[in-house]
Amino acid sequence: DALKLRLRHKLGIGPVQVLPYIGHGTRAALYLHGRVLADYSVTEPMDNDTIWQNMLNMYRRFNSHEVPQTLVRARFRDWEVETTTDEEGFFEANFKLDEPLATDAIWHEVQIALPEYADHEGARATGQVMIPPTSARFGVISDLDDTVLKTDVANLLKVARNTFLNNAHTRLPFSGVAAFYQALQQGTRQNFNPIYYVSNAPWNLYDLLVDFFEVREIPLGALFLVSLGLTDEHLIRPSGMDHKLGAIEHLLNTHPDLPFILIGDSGELDPEIYLEAVRNHPGRIPTIYIRDVSGEGRNDVVGAIADEVHRLGAEML
């Protein structure tokens, strides 16, 4: 990757683009994640795109040209931080505010710039950070595959078909998901309860997922996805259990006064992960919803986990 980047610089690097992901935070701290890529040419999805157009867009998402070790400057109001992209082009811009925000606004803008590529049209972008209002009664942490989207993670062929041959307009949610998540977000008092999506899906699918939420009218929220590739920490991808549990722990610690509802499915290890979260944070997780996608093969295991969750003072439905 480093050799290819030097070659592209010599030959004339293509358009550089900074892609901020939806961030999260509190009135005292903001966390924004993003990526810097060159020659990013994924086209906007349409409901009449052919299978070949969807496959080409998916190829472009995974055949990414990262821009590593480049300076990223982020600005929020009067606060400014500088950071550097890692070997996969990812960056984190975190703000620790001297004084808590006086506003109870939910969405906040962060300006992102790449000083080394100031002449590139895509070198500036505006990121969005979600901060729960003081009126929030709980937060929601949800899985995506086989919880929100129909993916069939237990069947490799079906996973490939659902992921690579469809787009945001043709991917299907489970029936009732949009209304259910809207109701959770609004609560009984028409306020705003934040929703966070924690998934083992790769960041390469970020734009597809955000478009999917908007097309299907599913509430947007901060996403916690995984980085693919060879790094100092992992080969190809990190441990799914470690990633999910780590993101849940981070959110529970970031919002110590907010209870959380967890939503997942029985196809992988969501029940086991959520049980561990209940053990680690007594009284913080009143309810867990698990979509049964595994059939009788996991009934005994998930049933035993539900009994243990109940013994610990929570409910798994």
PDB file of C-alpha atoms in Angstrom:
ATOM      1  CA  ASP A   1       0.000   0.000   0.000  1.00  0.00           C
ATOM      2  CA  ALA A   2       2.810   2.410   0.863  1.00  0.00           C
ATOM      3  CA  LEU A   3       4.584   1.644  -2.433  1.00  0.00           C
ATOM      4  CA  LYS A   4       1.384   2.173  -4.407  1.00  0.00           C
ATOM      5  CA  LEU A   5       0.781   5.497  -2.652  1.00  0.00           C
ATOM      6  CA  ARG A   6       4.288   6.759  -3.494  1.00  0.00           C
ATOM      7  CA  LEU A   7       3.764   5.714  -7.104  1.00  0.00           C
ATOM      8  CA  ARG A   8       0.416   7.522  -7.253  1.00  0.00           C
ATOM      9  CA  HIS A   9       2.057  10.656  -5.864  1.00  0.00           C
ATOM     10  CA  LYS A  10       4.733  10.511  -8.559  1.00  0.00           C
ATOM     11  CA  LEU A  11       2.212   9.927 -11.342  1.00  0.00           C
ATOM     12  CA  GLY A  12      -0.334  12.384  -9.946  1.00  0.00           C
ATOM     13  CA  ILE A  13      -2.680  11.205  -7.197  1.00  0.00           C
ATOM     14  CA  GLY A  14      -6.340  11.113  -8.141  1.00  0.00           C
ATOM     15  CA  PRO A  15      -9.097  13.075  -6.408  1.00  0.00           C
ATOM     16  CA  VAL A  16      -8.745  12.829  -2.635  1.00  0.00           C
ATOM     17  CA  GLN A  17     -11.854  12.689  -0.479  1.00  0.00           C
ATOM     18  CA  VAL A  18     -12.383  12.801   3.264  1.00  0.00           C
ATOM     19  CA  LEU A  19     -15.338  10.685   4.410  1.00  0.00           C
ATOM     20  CA  PRO A  20     -16.502  11.504   7.961  1.00  0.00           C
ATOM     21  CA  TYR A  21     -18.748   8.929   9.623  1.00  0.00           C
ATOM     22  CA  ILE A  22     -21.614   9.832  11.957  1.00  0.00           C
ATOM     23  CA  GLY A  23     -20.042  10.554  15.331  1.00  0.00           C
ATOM     24  CA  HIS A  24     -21.319  10.446  18.879  1.00  0.00           C
ATOM     25  CA  GLY A  25     -20.612  12.138  22.174  1.00  0.00           C
ATOM     26  CA  THR A  26     -21.819  14.011  25.211  1.00  0.00           C
ATOM     27  CA  ARG A  27     -22.037  17.685  26.122  1.00  0.00           C
ATOM     28  CA  ALA A  28     -18.428  17.417  27.349  1.00  0.00           C
ATOM     29  CA  ALA A  29     -16.792  15.205  24.680  1.00  0.00           C
ATOM     30  CA  LEU A  30     -17.202  14.496  20.958  1.00  0.00           C
ATOM     31  CA  TYR A  31     -15.965  11.441  19.060  1.00  0.00           C
ATOM     32  CA  LEU A  32     -15.722  11.519  15.268  1.00  0.00           C
ATOM     33  CA  HIS A  33     -14.329   8.776  13.045  1.00  0.00           C
ATOM     34  CA  GLY A  34     -13.643   8.888   9.314  1.00  0.00           C
ATOM     35  CA  ARG A  35     -11.469   7.844   6.415  1.00  0.00           C
ATOM     36  CA  VAL A  36      -9.418   9.489   3.669  1.00  0.00           C
ATOM     37  CA  LEU A  37      -9.475   7.831   0.234  1.00  0.00           C
ATOM     38  CA  ALA A  38      -8.252   8.614  -3.273  1.00  0.00           C
ATOM     39  CA  ASP A  39     -10.188   7.932  -6.472  1.00  0.00           C
ATOM     40  CA  TYR A  40     -13.369   7.111  -4.553  1.00  0.00           C
ATOM     41  CA  SER A  41     -15.915   6.608  -7.324  1.00  0.00           C
ATOM     42  CA  VAL A  42     -18.932   4.817  -5.816  1.00  0.00           C
ATOM     43  CA  THR A  43     -22.034   6.071  -7.636  1.00  0.00           C
ATOM     44  CA  GLU A  44     -25.366   6.976  -6.054  1.00  0.00           C
ATOM     45  CA  PRO A  45     -27.667   3.918  -5.922  1.00  0.00           C
ATOM     46  CA  MET A  46     -30.954   3.785  -7.814  1.00  0.00           C
ATOM     47  CA  ASP A  47     -33.836   1.340  -7.483  1.00  0.00           C
ATOM     48  CA  ASN A  48     -33.393   0.256 -11.109  1.00  0.00           C
ATOM     49  CA  ASP A  49     -29.640  -0.441 -10.931  1.00  0.00           C
ATOM     50  CA  THR A  50     -28.642  -3.730 -12.511  1.00  0.00           C
ATOM     51  CA  ILE A  51     -26.812  -6.519 -10.712  1.00  0.00           C
ATOM     52  CA  TRP A  52     -23.666  -5.543 -12.635  1.00  0.00           C
ATOM     53  CA  GLN A  53     -23.902  -1.918 -11.485  1.00  0.00           C
ATOM     54  CA  ASN A  54     -24.303  -3.078  -7.892  1.00  0.00           C
ATOM     55  CA  MET A  55     -21.325  -5.426  -8.240  1.00  0.00           C
ATOM     56  CA  LEU A  56     -19.186  -2.634  -9.727  1.00  0.00           C
ATOM     57  CA  ASN A  57     -20.047  -0.283  -6.872  1.00  0.00           C
ATOM     58  CA  MET A  58     -19.247  -3.008  -4.352  1.00  0.00           C
ATOM     59  CA  TYR A  59     -15.909  -3.661  -6.054  1.00  0.00           C
ATOM     60  CA  ARG A  60     -15.108   0.055  -5.791  1.00  0.00           C
ATOM     61  CA  ARG A  61     -15.973   0.053  -2.080  1.00  0.00           C
ATOM     62  CA  PHE A  62     -13.570  -2.787  -1.305  1.00  0.00           C
ATOM     63  CA  ASN A  63     -10.861  -1.878  -3.826  1.00  0.00           C
ATOM     64  CA  SER A  64     -10.212   1.321  -1.882  1.00  0.00           C
ATOM     65  CA  HIS A  65      -7.143   3.516  -2.278  1.00  0.00           C
ATOM     66  CA  GLU A  66      -6.327   4.637   1.242  1.00  0.00           C
ATOM     67  CA  VAL A  67      -4.347   7.782   2.007  1.00  0.00           C
ATOM     68  CA  PRO A  68      -2.254   6.909   5.086  1.00  0.00           C
ATOM     69  CA  GLN A  69      -0.199   9.187   7.329  1.00  0.00           C
ATOM     70  CA  THR A  70      -1.834  12.400   6.197  1.00  0.00           C
ATOM     71  CA  LEU A  71      -2.785  15.300   8.451  1.00  0.00           C
ATOM     72  CA  VAL A  72      -6.457  15.770   9.310  1.00  0.00           C
ATOM     73  CA  ARG A  73      -7.667  19.001  10.926  1.00  0.00           C
ATOM     74  CA  ALA A  74     -11.056  18.983  12.659  1.00  0.00           C
ATOM     75  CA  ARG A  75     -12.828  22.034  14.032  1.00  0.00           C
ATOM     76  CA  PHE A  76     -15.879  22.267  16.294  1.00  0.00           C
ATOM     77  CA  ARG A  77     -16.836  25.825  17.160  1.00  0.00           C
ATOM     78  CA  ASP A  78     -13.756  27.272  18.911  1.00  0.00           C
ATOM     79  CA  TRP A  79     -12.082  23.891  19.440  1.00  0.00           C
ATOM     80  CA  GLU A  80      -9.618  22.429  16.946  1.00  0.00           C
ATOM     81  CA  VAL A  81      -7.784  19.111  16.936  1.00  0.00           C
ATOM     82  CA  GLU A  82      -5.251  17.620  14.543  1.00  0.00           C
ATOM     83  CA  THR A  83      -4.742  13.932  13.931  1.00  0.00           C
ATOM     84  CA  THR A  84      -3.166  11.639  11.335  1.00  0.00           C
ATOM     85  CA  THR A  85      -4.660   8.822   9.276  1.00  0.00           C
ATOM     86  CA  ASP A  86      -3.448   5.293   9.994  1.00  0.00           C
ATOM     87  CA  GLU A  87      -2.184   2.756   7.451  1.00  0.00           C
ATOM     88  CA  GLU A  88      -5.763   2.088   6.268  1.00  0.00           C
ATOM     89  CA  GLY A  89      -6.644   5.777   5.917  1.00  0.00           C
ATOM     90  CA  PHE A  90      -8.790   5.920   9.071  1.00  0.00           C
ATOM     91  CA  PHE A  91      -8.667   8.793  11.540  1.00  0.00           C
ATOM     92  CA  GLU A  92     -10.235   9.685  14.884  1.00  0.00           C
ATOM     93  CA  ALA A  93     -10.933  13.290  15.871  1.00  0.00           C
ATOM     94  CA  ASN A  94     -11.894  13.467  19.542  1.00  0.00           C
ATOM     95  CA  PHE A  95     -12.784  16.670  21.373  1.00  0.00           C
ATOM     96  CA  LYS A  96     -12.578  17.131  25.146  1.00  0.00           C
ATOM     97  CA  LEU A  97     -14.452  20.381  25.808  1.00  0.00           C
ATOM     98  CA  ASP A  98     -13.264  22.803  28.478  1.00  0.00           C
ATOM     99  CA  GLU A  99     -16.861  23.608  29.377  1.00  0.00           C
ATOM    100  CA  PRO A 100     -19.975  21.475  28.744  1.00  0.00           C
ATOM    101  CA  LEU A 101     -22.189  22.633  25.903  1.00  0.00           C
ATOM    102  CA  ALA A 102     -25.032  24.851  27.083  1.00  0.00           C
ATOM    103  CA  THR A 103     -27.318  23.744  24.253  1.00  0.00           C
ATOM    104  CA  ASP A 104     -29.486  20.632  24.294  1.00  0.00           C
ATOM    105  CA  ALA A 105     -29.283  20.274  20.508  1.00  0.00           C
ATOM    106  CA  ILE A 106     -28.909  16.703  19.203  1.00  0.00           C
ATOM    107  CA  TRP A 107     -26.894  17.114  16.005  1.00  0.00           C
ATOM    108  CA  HIS A 108     -23.633  19.093  15.851  1.00  0.00           C
ATOM    109  CA  GLU A 109     -21.392  19.878  12.876  1.00  0.00           C
ATOM    110  CA  VAL A 110     -17.634  19.316  12.785  1.00  0.00           C
ATOM    111  CA  GLN A 111     -15.587  20.765   9.917  1.00  0.00           C
ATOM    112  CA  ILE A 112     -12.921  18.428   8.517  1.00  0.00           C
ATOM    113  CA  ALA A 113     -10.023  19.522   6.285  1.00  0.00           C
ATOM    114  CA  LEU A 114      -6.921  17.932   4.754  1.00  0.00           C
ATOM    115  CA  PRO A 115      -4.207  20.651   4.735  1.00  0.00           C
ATOM    116  CA  GLU A 116      -1.858  18.614   2.511  1.00  0.00           C
ATOM    117  CA  TYR A 117      -4.535  18.329  -0.199  1.00  0.00           C
ATOM    118  CA  ALA A 118      -6.113  21.781   0.062  1.00  0.00           C
ATOM    119  CA  ASP A 119      -6.398  22.040  -3.744  1.00  0.00           C
ATOM    120  CA  HIS A 120      -8.584  18.906  -3.949  1.00  0.00           C
ATOM    121  CA  GLU A 121     -12.333  19.464  -4.079  1.00  0.00           C
ATOM    122  CA  GLY A 122     -13.030  16.590  -1.671  1.00  0.00           C
ATOM    123  CA  ALA A 123     -10.463  17.674   0.927  1.00  0.00           C
ATOM    124  CA  ARG A 124     -13.129  19.391   3.039  1.00  0.00           C
ATOM    125  CA  ALA A 125     -16.233  17.861   4.563  1.00  0.00           C
ATOM    126  CA  THR A 126     -18.743  18.378   7.360  1.00  0.00           C
ATOM    127  CA  GLY A 127     -19.209  15.613   9.895  1.00  0.00           C
ATOM    128  CA  GLN A 128     -22.262  15.091  12.088  1.00  0.00           C
ATOM    129  CA  VAL A 129     -22.053  14.206  15.783  1.00  0.00           C
ATOM    130  CA  MET A 130     -25.077  12.948  17.736  1.00  0.00           C
ATOM    131  CA  ILE A 131     -25.385  13.996  21.399  1.00  0.00           C
ATOM    132  CA  PRO A 132     -28.333  12.690  23.460  1.00  0.00           C
ATOM    133  CA  PRO A 133     -30.467  15.466  24.982  1.00  0.00           C
ATOM    134  CA  THR A 134     -30.987  15.642  28.723  1.00  0.00           C
ATOM    135  CA  SER A 135     -34.566  14.439  28.151  1.00  0.00           C
ATOM    136  CA  ALA A 136     -33.387  11.057  26.778  1.00  0.00           C
ATOM    137  CA  ARG A 137     -34.776   8.213  28.917  1.00  0.00           C
ATOM    138  CA  PHE A 138     -32.611   5.430  27.456  1.00  0.00           C
ATOM    139  CA  GLY A 139     -30.270   4.568  24.616  1.00  0.00           C
ATOM    140  CA  VAL A 140     -30.539   1.725  22.088  1.00  0.00           C
ATOM    141  CA  ILE A 141     -27.633  -0.410  20.882  1.00  0.00           C
ATOM    142  CA  SER A 142     -28.553  -2.516  17.863  1.00  0.00           C
ATOM    143  CA  ASP A 143     -26.892  -5.076  15.661  1.00  0.00           C
ATOM    144  CA  LEU A 144     -27.509  -4.795  11.885  1.00  0.00           C
ATOM    145  CA  ASP A 145     -27.178  -8.088   9.979  1.00  0.00           C
ATOM    146  CA  ASP A 146     -30.189 -10.359  10.564  1.00  0.00           C
ATOM    147  CA  THR A 147     -31.480  -7.841  13.111  1.00  0.00           C
ATOM    148  CA  VAL A 148     -32.329  -4.881  10.873  1.00  0.00           C
ATOM    149  CA  LEU A 149     -31.259  -6.152   7.429  1.00  0.00           C
ATOM    150  CA  LYS A 150     -32.047  -9.550   6.000  1.00  0.00           C
ATOM    151  CA  THR A 151     -28.576 -11.021   5.543  1.00  0.00           C
ATOM    152  CA  ASP A 152     -28.633 -14.750   6.395  1.00  0.00           C
ATOM    153  CA  VAL A 153     -25.204 -14.655   8.055  1.00  0.00           C
ATOM    154  CA  ALA A 154     -25.385 -18.411   8.695  1.00  0.00           C
ATOM    155  CA  ASN A 155     -25.324 -19.091   4.935  1.00  0.00           C
ATOM    156  CA  LEU A 156     -22.194 -17.810   3.156  1.00  0.00           C
ATOM    157  CA  LEU A 157     -23.770 -17.933  -0.311  1.00  0.00           C
ATOM    158  CA  LYS A 158     -26.829 -15.948   0.815  1.00  0.00           C
ATOM    159  CA  VAL A 159     -24.609 -13.404   2.600  1.00  0.00           C
ATOM    160  CA  ALA A 160     -22.640 -12.846  -0.611  1.00  0.00           C
ATOM    161  CA  ARG A 161     -25.809 -12.516  -2.688  1.00  0.00           C
ATOM    162  CA  ASN A 162     -27.491 -10.081  -0.272  1.00  0.00           C
ATOM    163  CA  THR A 163     -24.341  -7.988   0.154  1.00  0.00           C
ATOM    164  CA  PHE A 164     -22.836  -7.843  -3.320  1.00  0.00           C
ATOM    165  CA  LEU A 165     -25.844  -8.018  -5.652  1.00  0.00           C
ATOM    166  CA  ASN A 166     -28.101  -5.451  -3.964  1.00  0.00           C
ATOM    167  CA  ASN A 167     -27.972  -1.771  -3.067  1.00  0.00           C
ATOM    168  CA  ALA A 168     -29.677   0.534  -0.552  1.00  0.00           C
ATOM    169  CA  HIS A 169     -32.907   0.482  -2.575  1.00  0.00           C
ATOM    170  CA  THR A 170     -33.073  -3.284  -3.020  1.00  0.00           C
ATOM    171  CA  ARG A 171     -31.749  -4.538   0.344  1.00  0.00           C
ATOM    172  CA  LEU A 172     -34.697  -5.585   2.498  1.00  0.00           C
ATOM    173  CA  PRO A 173     -35.295  -4.810   6.176  1.00  0.00           C
ATOM    174  CA  PHE A 174     -37.330  -7.085   8.403  1.00  0.00           C
ATOM    175  CA  SER A 175     -41.005  -6.174   8.492  1.00  0.00           C
ATOM    176  CA  GLY A 176     -41.833  -3.511  11.070  1.00  0.00           C
ATOM    177  CA  VAL A 177     -38.228  -2.495  11.808  1.00  0.00           C
ATOM    178  CA  ALA A 178     -38.653   1.158  10.782  1.00  0.00           C
ATOM    179  CA  ALA A 179     -41.780   1.682  12.920  1.00  0.00           C
ATOM    180  CA  PHE A 180     -40.243  -0.176  15.881  1.00  0.00           C
ATOM    181  CA  TYR A 181     -37.010   1.859  15.849  1.00  0.00           C
ATOM    182  CA  GLN A 182     -38.892   5.115  15.322  1.00  0.00           C
ATOM    183  CA  ALA A 183     -41.039   4.288  18.366  1.00  0.00           C
ATOM    184  CA  LEU A 184     -37.969   3.491  20.454  1.00  0.00           C
ATOM    185  CA  GLN A 185     -36.302   6.740  19.428  1.00  0.00           C
ATOM    186  CA  GLN A 186     -39.372   8.874  20.182  1.00  0.00           C
ATOM    187  CA  GLY A 187     -40.313   7.088  23.398  1.00  0.00           C
ATOM    188  CA  THR A 188     -43.625   7.760  25.122  1.00  0.00           C
ATOM    189  CA  ARG A 189     -42.971  11.494  25.460  1.00  0.00           C
ATOM    190  CA  GLN A 190     -42.020  12.274  21.841  1.00  0.00           C
ATOM    191  CA  ASN A 191     -38.454  13.061  22.917  1.00  0.00           C
ATOM    192  CA  PHE A 192     -35.226  11.653  21.453  1.00  0.00           C
ATOM    193  CA  ASN A 193     -33.624   8.425  22.618  1.00  0.00           C
ATOM    194  CA  PRO A 194     -30.309   7.851  20.773  1.00  0.00           C
ATOM    195  CA  ILE A 195     -29.720   4.721  18.688  1.00  0.00           C
ATOM    196  CA  TYR A 196     -26.249   3.274  18.069  1.00  0.00           C
ATOM    197  CA  TYR A 197     -25.529   0.505  15.567  1.00  0.00           C
ATOM    198  CA  VAL A 198     -22.774  -1.979  16.483  1.00  0.00           C
ATOM    199  CA  SER A 199     -21.984  -4.498  13.774  1.00  0.00           C
ATOM    200  CA  ASN A 200     -19.216  -6.718  12.421  1.00  0.00           C
ATOM    201  CA  ALA A 201     -19.884  -5.298   8.948  1.00  0.00           C
ATOM    202  CA  PRO A 202     -16.852  -3.509   7.431  1.00  0.00           C
ATOM    203  CA  TRP A 203     -16.552   0.271   7.132  1.00  0.00           C
ATOM    204  CA  ASN A 204     -16.466  -0.228   3.349  1.00  0.00           C
ATOM    205  CA  LEU A 205     -20.271  -0.622   3.511  1.00  0.00           C
ATOM    206  CA  TYR A 206     -20.862   2.606   5.438  1.00  0.00           C
ATOM    207  CA  ASP A 207     -22.413   4.609   2.584  1.00  0.00           C
ATOM    208  CA  LEU A 208     -24.680   1.683   1.632  1.00  0.00           C
ATOM    209  CA  LEU A 209     -25.931   1.384   5.220  1.00  0.00           C
ATOM    210  CA  VAL A 210     -26.627   5.110   5.630  1.00  0.00           C
ATOM    211  CA  ASP A 211     -28.478   5.190   2.311  1.00  0.00           C
ATOM    212  CA  PHE A 212     -30.431   2.087   3.406  1.00  0.00           C
ATOM    213  CA  PHE A 213     -31.517   3.813   6.644  1.00  0.00           C
ATOM    214  CA  GLU A 214     -32.710   6.864   4.731  1.00  0.00           C
ATOM    215  CA  VAL A 215     -34.545   4.885   2.026  1.00  0.00           C
ATOM    216  CA  ARG A 216     -36.284   2.645   4.598  1.00  0.00           C
ATOM    217  CA  GLU A 217     -36.917   5.522   7.077  1.00  0.00           C
ATOM    218  CA  ILE A 218     -34.962   3.807   9.844  1.00  0.00           C
ATOM    219  CA  PRO A 219     -33.538   6.329  12.367  1.00  0.00           C
ATOM    220  CA  LEU A 220     -29.915   7.266  11.810  1.00  0.00           C
ATOM    221  CA  GLY A 221     -27.345   6.918  14.554  1.00  0.00           C
ATOM    222  CA  ALA A 222     -23.633   6.485  15.129  1.00  0.00           C
ATOM    223  CA  LEU A 223     -22.192   3.306  13.609  1.00  0.00           C
ATOM    224  CA  PHE A 224     -19.474   1.089  15.066  1.00  0.00           C
ATOM    225  CA  LEU A 225     -18.171  -1.112  12.227  1.00  0.00           C
ATOM    226  CA  VAL A 226     -14.866  -2.954  11.669  1.00  0.00           C
ATOM    227  CA  SER A 227     -11.744  -2.311   9.643  1.00  0.00           C
ATOM    228  CA  LEU A 228     -10.670  -5.040   7.240  1.00  0.00           C
ATOM    229  CA  GLY A 229      -7.024  -5.700   6.440  1.00  0.00           C
ATOM    230  CA  LEU A 230      -3.686  -6.697   7.898  1.00  0.00           C
ATOM    231  CA  THR A 231      -2.823  -4.516  10.913  1.00  0.00           C
ATOM    232  CA  ASP A 232      -0.754  -4.729  14.086  1.00  0.00           C
ATOM    233  CA  GLU A 233      -3.918  -5.755  15.947  1.00  0.00           C
ATOM    234  CA  HIS A 234      -5.498  -8.341  13.660  1.00  0.00           C
ATOM    235  CA  LEU A 235      -5.312 -10.434  10.496  1.00  0.00           C
ATOM    236  CA  ILE A 236      -8.132  -9.582   8.018  1.00  0.00           C
ATOM    237  CA  ARG A 237     -10.649  -8.543  10.714  1.00  0.00           C
ATOM    238  CA  PRO A 238     -10.841  -8.197  14.510  1.00  0.00           C
ATOM    239  CA  SER A 239     -12.668 -10.633  16.791  1.00  0.00           C
ATOM    240  CA  GLY A 240     -16.402 -10.049  16.379  1.00  0.00           C
ATOM    241  CA  MET A 241     -17.091 -10.621  20.056  1.00  0.00           C
ATOM    242  CA  ASP A 242     -14.290  -8.284  21.178  1.00  0.00           C
ATOM    243  CA  HIS A 243     -15.402  -5.581  18.752  1.00  0.00           C
ATOM    244  CA  LYS A 244     -19.056  -5.631  19.774  1.00  0.00           C
ATOM    245  CA  LEU A 245     -18.437  -5.919  23.502  1.00  0.00           C
ATOM    246  CA  GLY A 246     -15.804  -3.171  23.322  1.00  0.00           C
ATOM    247  CA  ALA A 247     -18.206  -0.780  21.558  1.00  0.00           C
ATOM    248  CA  ILE A 248     -20.981  -1.555  24.070  1.00  0.00           C
ATOM    249  CA  GLU A 249     -18.604  -0.976  26.991  1.00  0.00           C
ATOM    250  CA  HIS A 250     -17.500   2.331  25.462  1.00  0.00           C
ATOM    251  CA  LEU A 251     -21.091   3.565  25.102  1.00  0.00           C
ATOM    252  CA  LEU A 252     -22.098   2.478  28.603  1.00  0.00           C
ATOM    253  CA  ASN A 253     -19.051   4.222  30.072  1.00  0.00           C
ATOM    254  CA  THR A 254     -19.564   7.346  27.941  1.00  0.00           C
ATOM    255  CA  HIS A 255     -23.171   7.688  29.147  1.00  0.00           C
ATOM    256  CA  PRO A 256     -23.054   6.460  32.773  1.00  0.00           C
ATOM    257  CA  ASP A 257     -26.515   7.816  33.650  1.00  0.00           C
ATOM    258  CA  LEU A 258     -28.320   6.334  30.637  1.00  0.00           C
ATOM    259  CA  PRO A 259     -29.867   2.837  30.656  1.00  0.00           C
ATOM    260  CA  PHE A 260     -29.584   0.911  27.387  1.00  0.00           C
ATOM    261  CA  ILE A 261     -31.814  -1.486  25.459  1.00  0.00           C
ATOM    262  CA  LEU A 262     -29.855  -4.036  23.384  1.00  0.00           C
ATOM    263  CA  ILE A 263     -31.185  -5.538  20.144  1.00  0.00           C
ATOM    264  CA  GLY A 264     -29.610  -8.411  18.236  1.00  0.00           C
ATOM    265  CA  ASP A 265     -30.217 -11.841  16.742  1.00  0.00           C
ATOM    266  CA  SER A 266     -29.587 -15.465  17.612  1.00  0.00           C
ATOM    267  CA  GLY A 267     -27.599 -16.258  14.468  1.00  0.00           C
ATOM    268  CA  GLU A 268     -24.184 -15.385  15.879  1.00  0.00           C
ATOM    269  CA  LEU A 269     -23.103 -14.481  19.420  1.00  0.00           C
ATOM    270  CA  ASP A 270     -25.300 -11.509  20.295  1.00  0.00           C
ATOM    271  CA  PRO A 271     -26.975 -13.306  23.249  1.00  0.00           C
ATOM    272  CA  GLU A 272     -23.588 -14.268  24.703  1.00  0.00           C
ATOM    273  CA  ILE A 273     -22.172 -10.754  24.174  1.00  0.00           C
ATOM    274  CA  TYR A 274     -25.203  -9.060  25.692  1.00  0.00           C
ATOM    275  CA  LEU A 275     -25.163 -11.389  28.696  1.00  0.00           C
ATOM    276  CA  GLU A 276     -21.569 -10.337  29.358  1.00  0.00           C
ATOM    277  CA  ALA A 277     -22.603  -6.681  29.159  1.00  0.00           C
ATOM    278  CA  VAL A 278     -25.379  -7.300  31.716  1.00  0.00           C
ATOM    279  CA  ARG A 279     -22.872  -8.970  34.039  1.00  0.00           C
ATOM    280  CA  ASN A 280     -20.391  -6.112  33.712  1.00  0.00           C
ATOM    281  CA  HIS A 281     -22.981  -3.349  34.188  1.00  0.00           C
ATOM    282  CA  PRO A 282     -25.627  -4.361  36.752  1.00  0.00           C
ATOM    283  CA  GLY A 283     -28.831  -2.352  36.491  1.00  0.00           C
ATOM    284  CA  ARG A 284     -27.842  -0.557  33.265  1.00  0.00           C
ATOM    285  CA  ILE A 285     -29.549  -2.871  30.740  1.00  0.00           C
ATOM    286  CA  PRO A 286     -33.242  -3.463  31.532  1.00  0.00           C
ATOM    287  CA  THR A 287     -34.203  -5.252  28.298  1.00  0.00           C
ATOM    288  CA  ILE A 288     -32.635  -7.269  25.486  1.00  0.00           C
ATOM    289  CA  TYR A 289     -34.501  -8.120  22.266  1.00  0.00           C
ATOM    290  CA  ILE A 290     -33.232 -11.086  20.240  1.00  0.00           C
ATOM    291  CA  ARG A 291     -34.600 -11.919  16.791  1.00  0.00           C
ATOM    292  CA  ASP A 292     -34.779 -15.703  16.386  1.00  0.00           C
ATOM    293  CA  VAL A 293     -33.096 -16.488  13.070  1.00  0.00           C
ATOM    294  CA  SER A 294     -31.355 -19.729  14.042  1.00  0.00           C
ATOM    295  CA  GLY A 295     -34.348 -21.973  14.664  1.00  0.00           C
ATOM    296  CA  GLU A 296     -34.249 -24.937  17.024  1.00  0.00           C
ATOM    297  CA  GLY A 297     -30.486 -25.362  16.777  1.00  0.00           C
ATOM    298  CA  ARG A 298     -29.847 -22.565  19.275  1.00  0.00           C
ATOM    299  CA  ASN A 299     -33.057 -22.630  21.312  1.00  0.00           C
ATOM    300  CA  ASP A 300     -31.579 -24.366  24.349  1.00  0.00           C
ATOM    301  CA  VAL A 301     -28.476 -22.188  24.426  1.00  0.00           C
ATOM    302  CA  VAL A 302     -30.347 -18.893  24.004  1.00  0.00           C
ATOM    303  CA  GLY A 303     -33.012 -20.025  26.476  1.00  0.00           C
ATOM    304  CA  ALA A 304     -30.349 -20.708  29.115  1.00  0.00           C
ATOM    305  CA  ILE A 305     -28.835 -17.279  28.471  1.00  0.00           C
ATOM    306  CA  ALA A 306     -32.277 -15.654  28.843  1.00  0.00           C
ATOM    307  CA  ASP A 307     -32.687 -17.399  32.209  1.00  0.00           C
ATOM    308  CA  GLU A 308     -29.306 -16.093  33.358  1.00  0.00           C
ATOM    309  CA  VAL A 309     -30.167 -12.567  32.186  1.00  0.00           C
ATOM    310  CA  HIS A 310     -33.405 -12.761  34.195  1.00  0.00           C
ATOM    311  CA  ARG A 311     -31.490 -13.938  37.268  1.00  0.00           C
ATOM    312  CA  LEU A 312     -29.279 -10.851  36.926  1.00  0.00           C
ATOM    313  CA  GLY A 313     -32.312  -8.527  36.991  1.00  0.00           C
ATOM    314  CA  ALA A 314     -32.889  -7.885  33.274  1.00  0.00           C
ATOM    315  CA  GLU A 315     -35.117  -9.447  30.594  1.00  0.00           C
ATOM    316  CA  MET A 316     -34.202 -11.089  27.285  1.00  0.00           C
ATOM    317  CA  LEU A 317     -37.157 -11.414  24.950  1.00  0.00           C
TER     318      LEU A 317
END
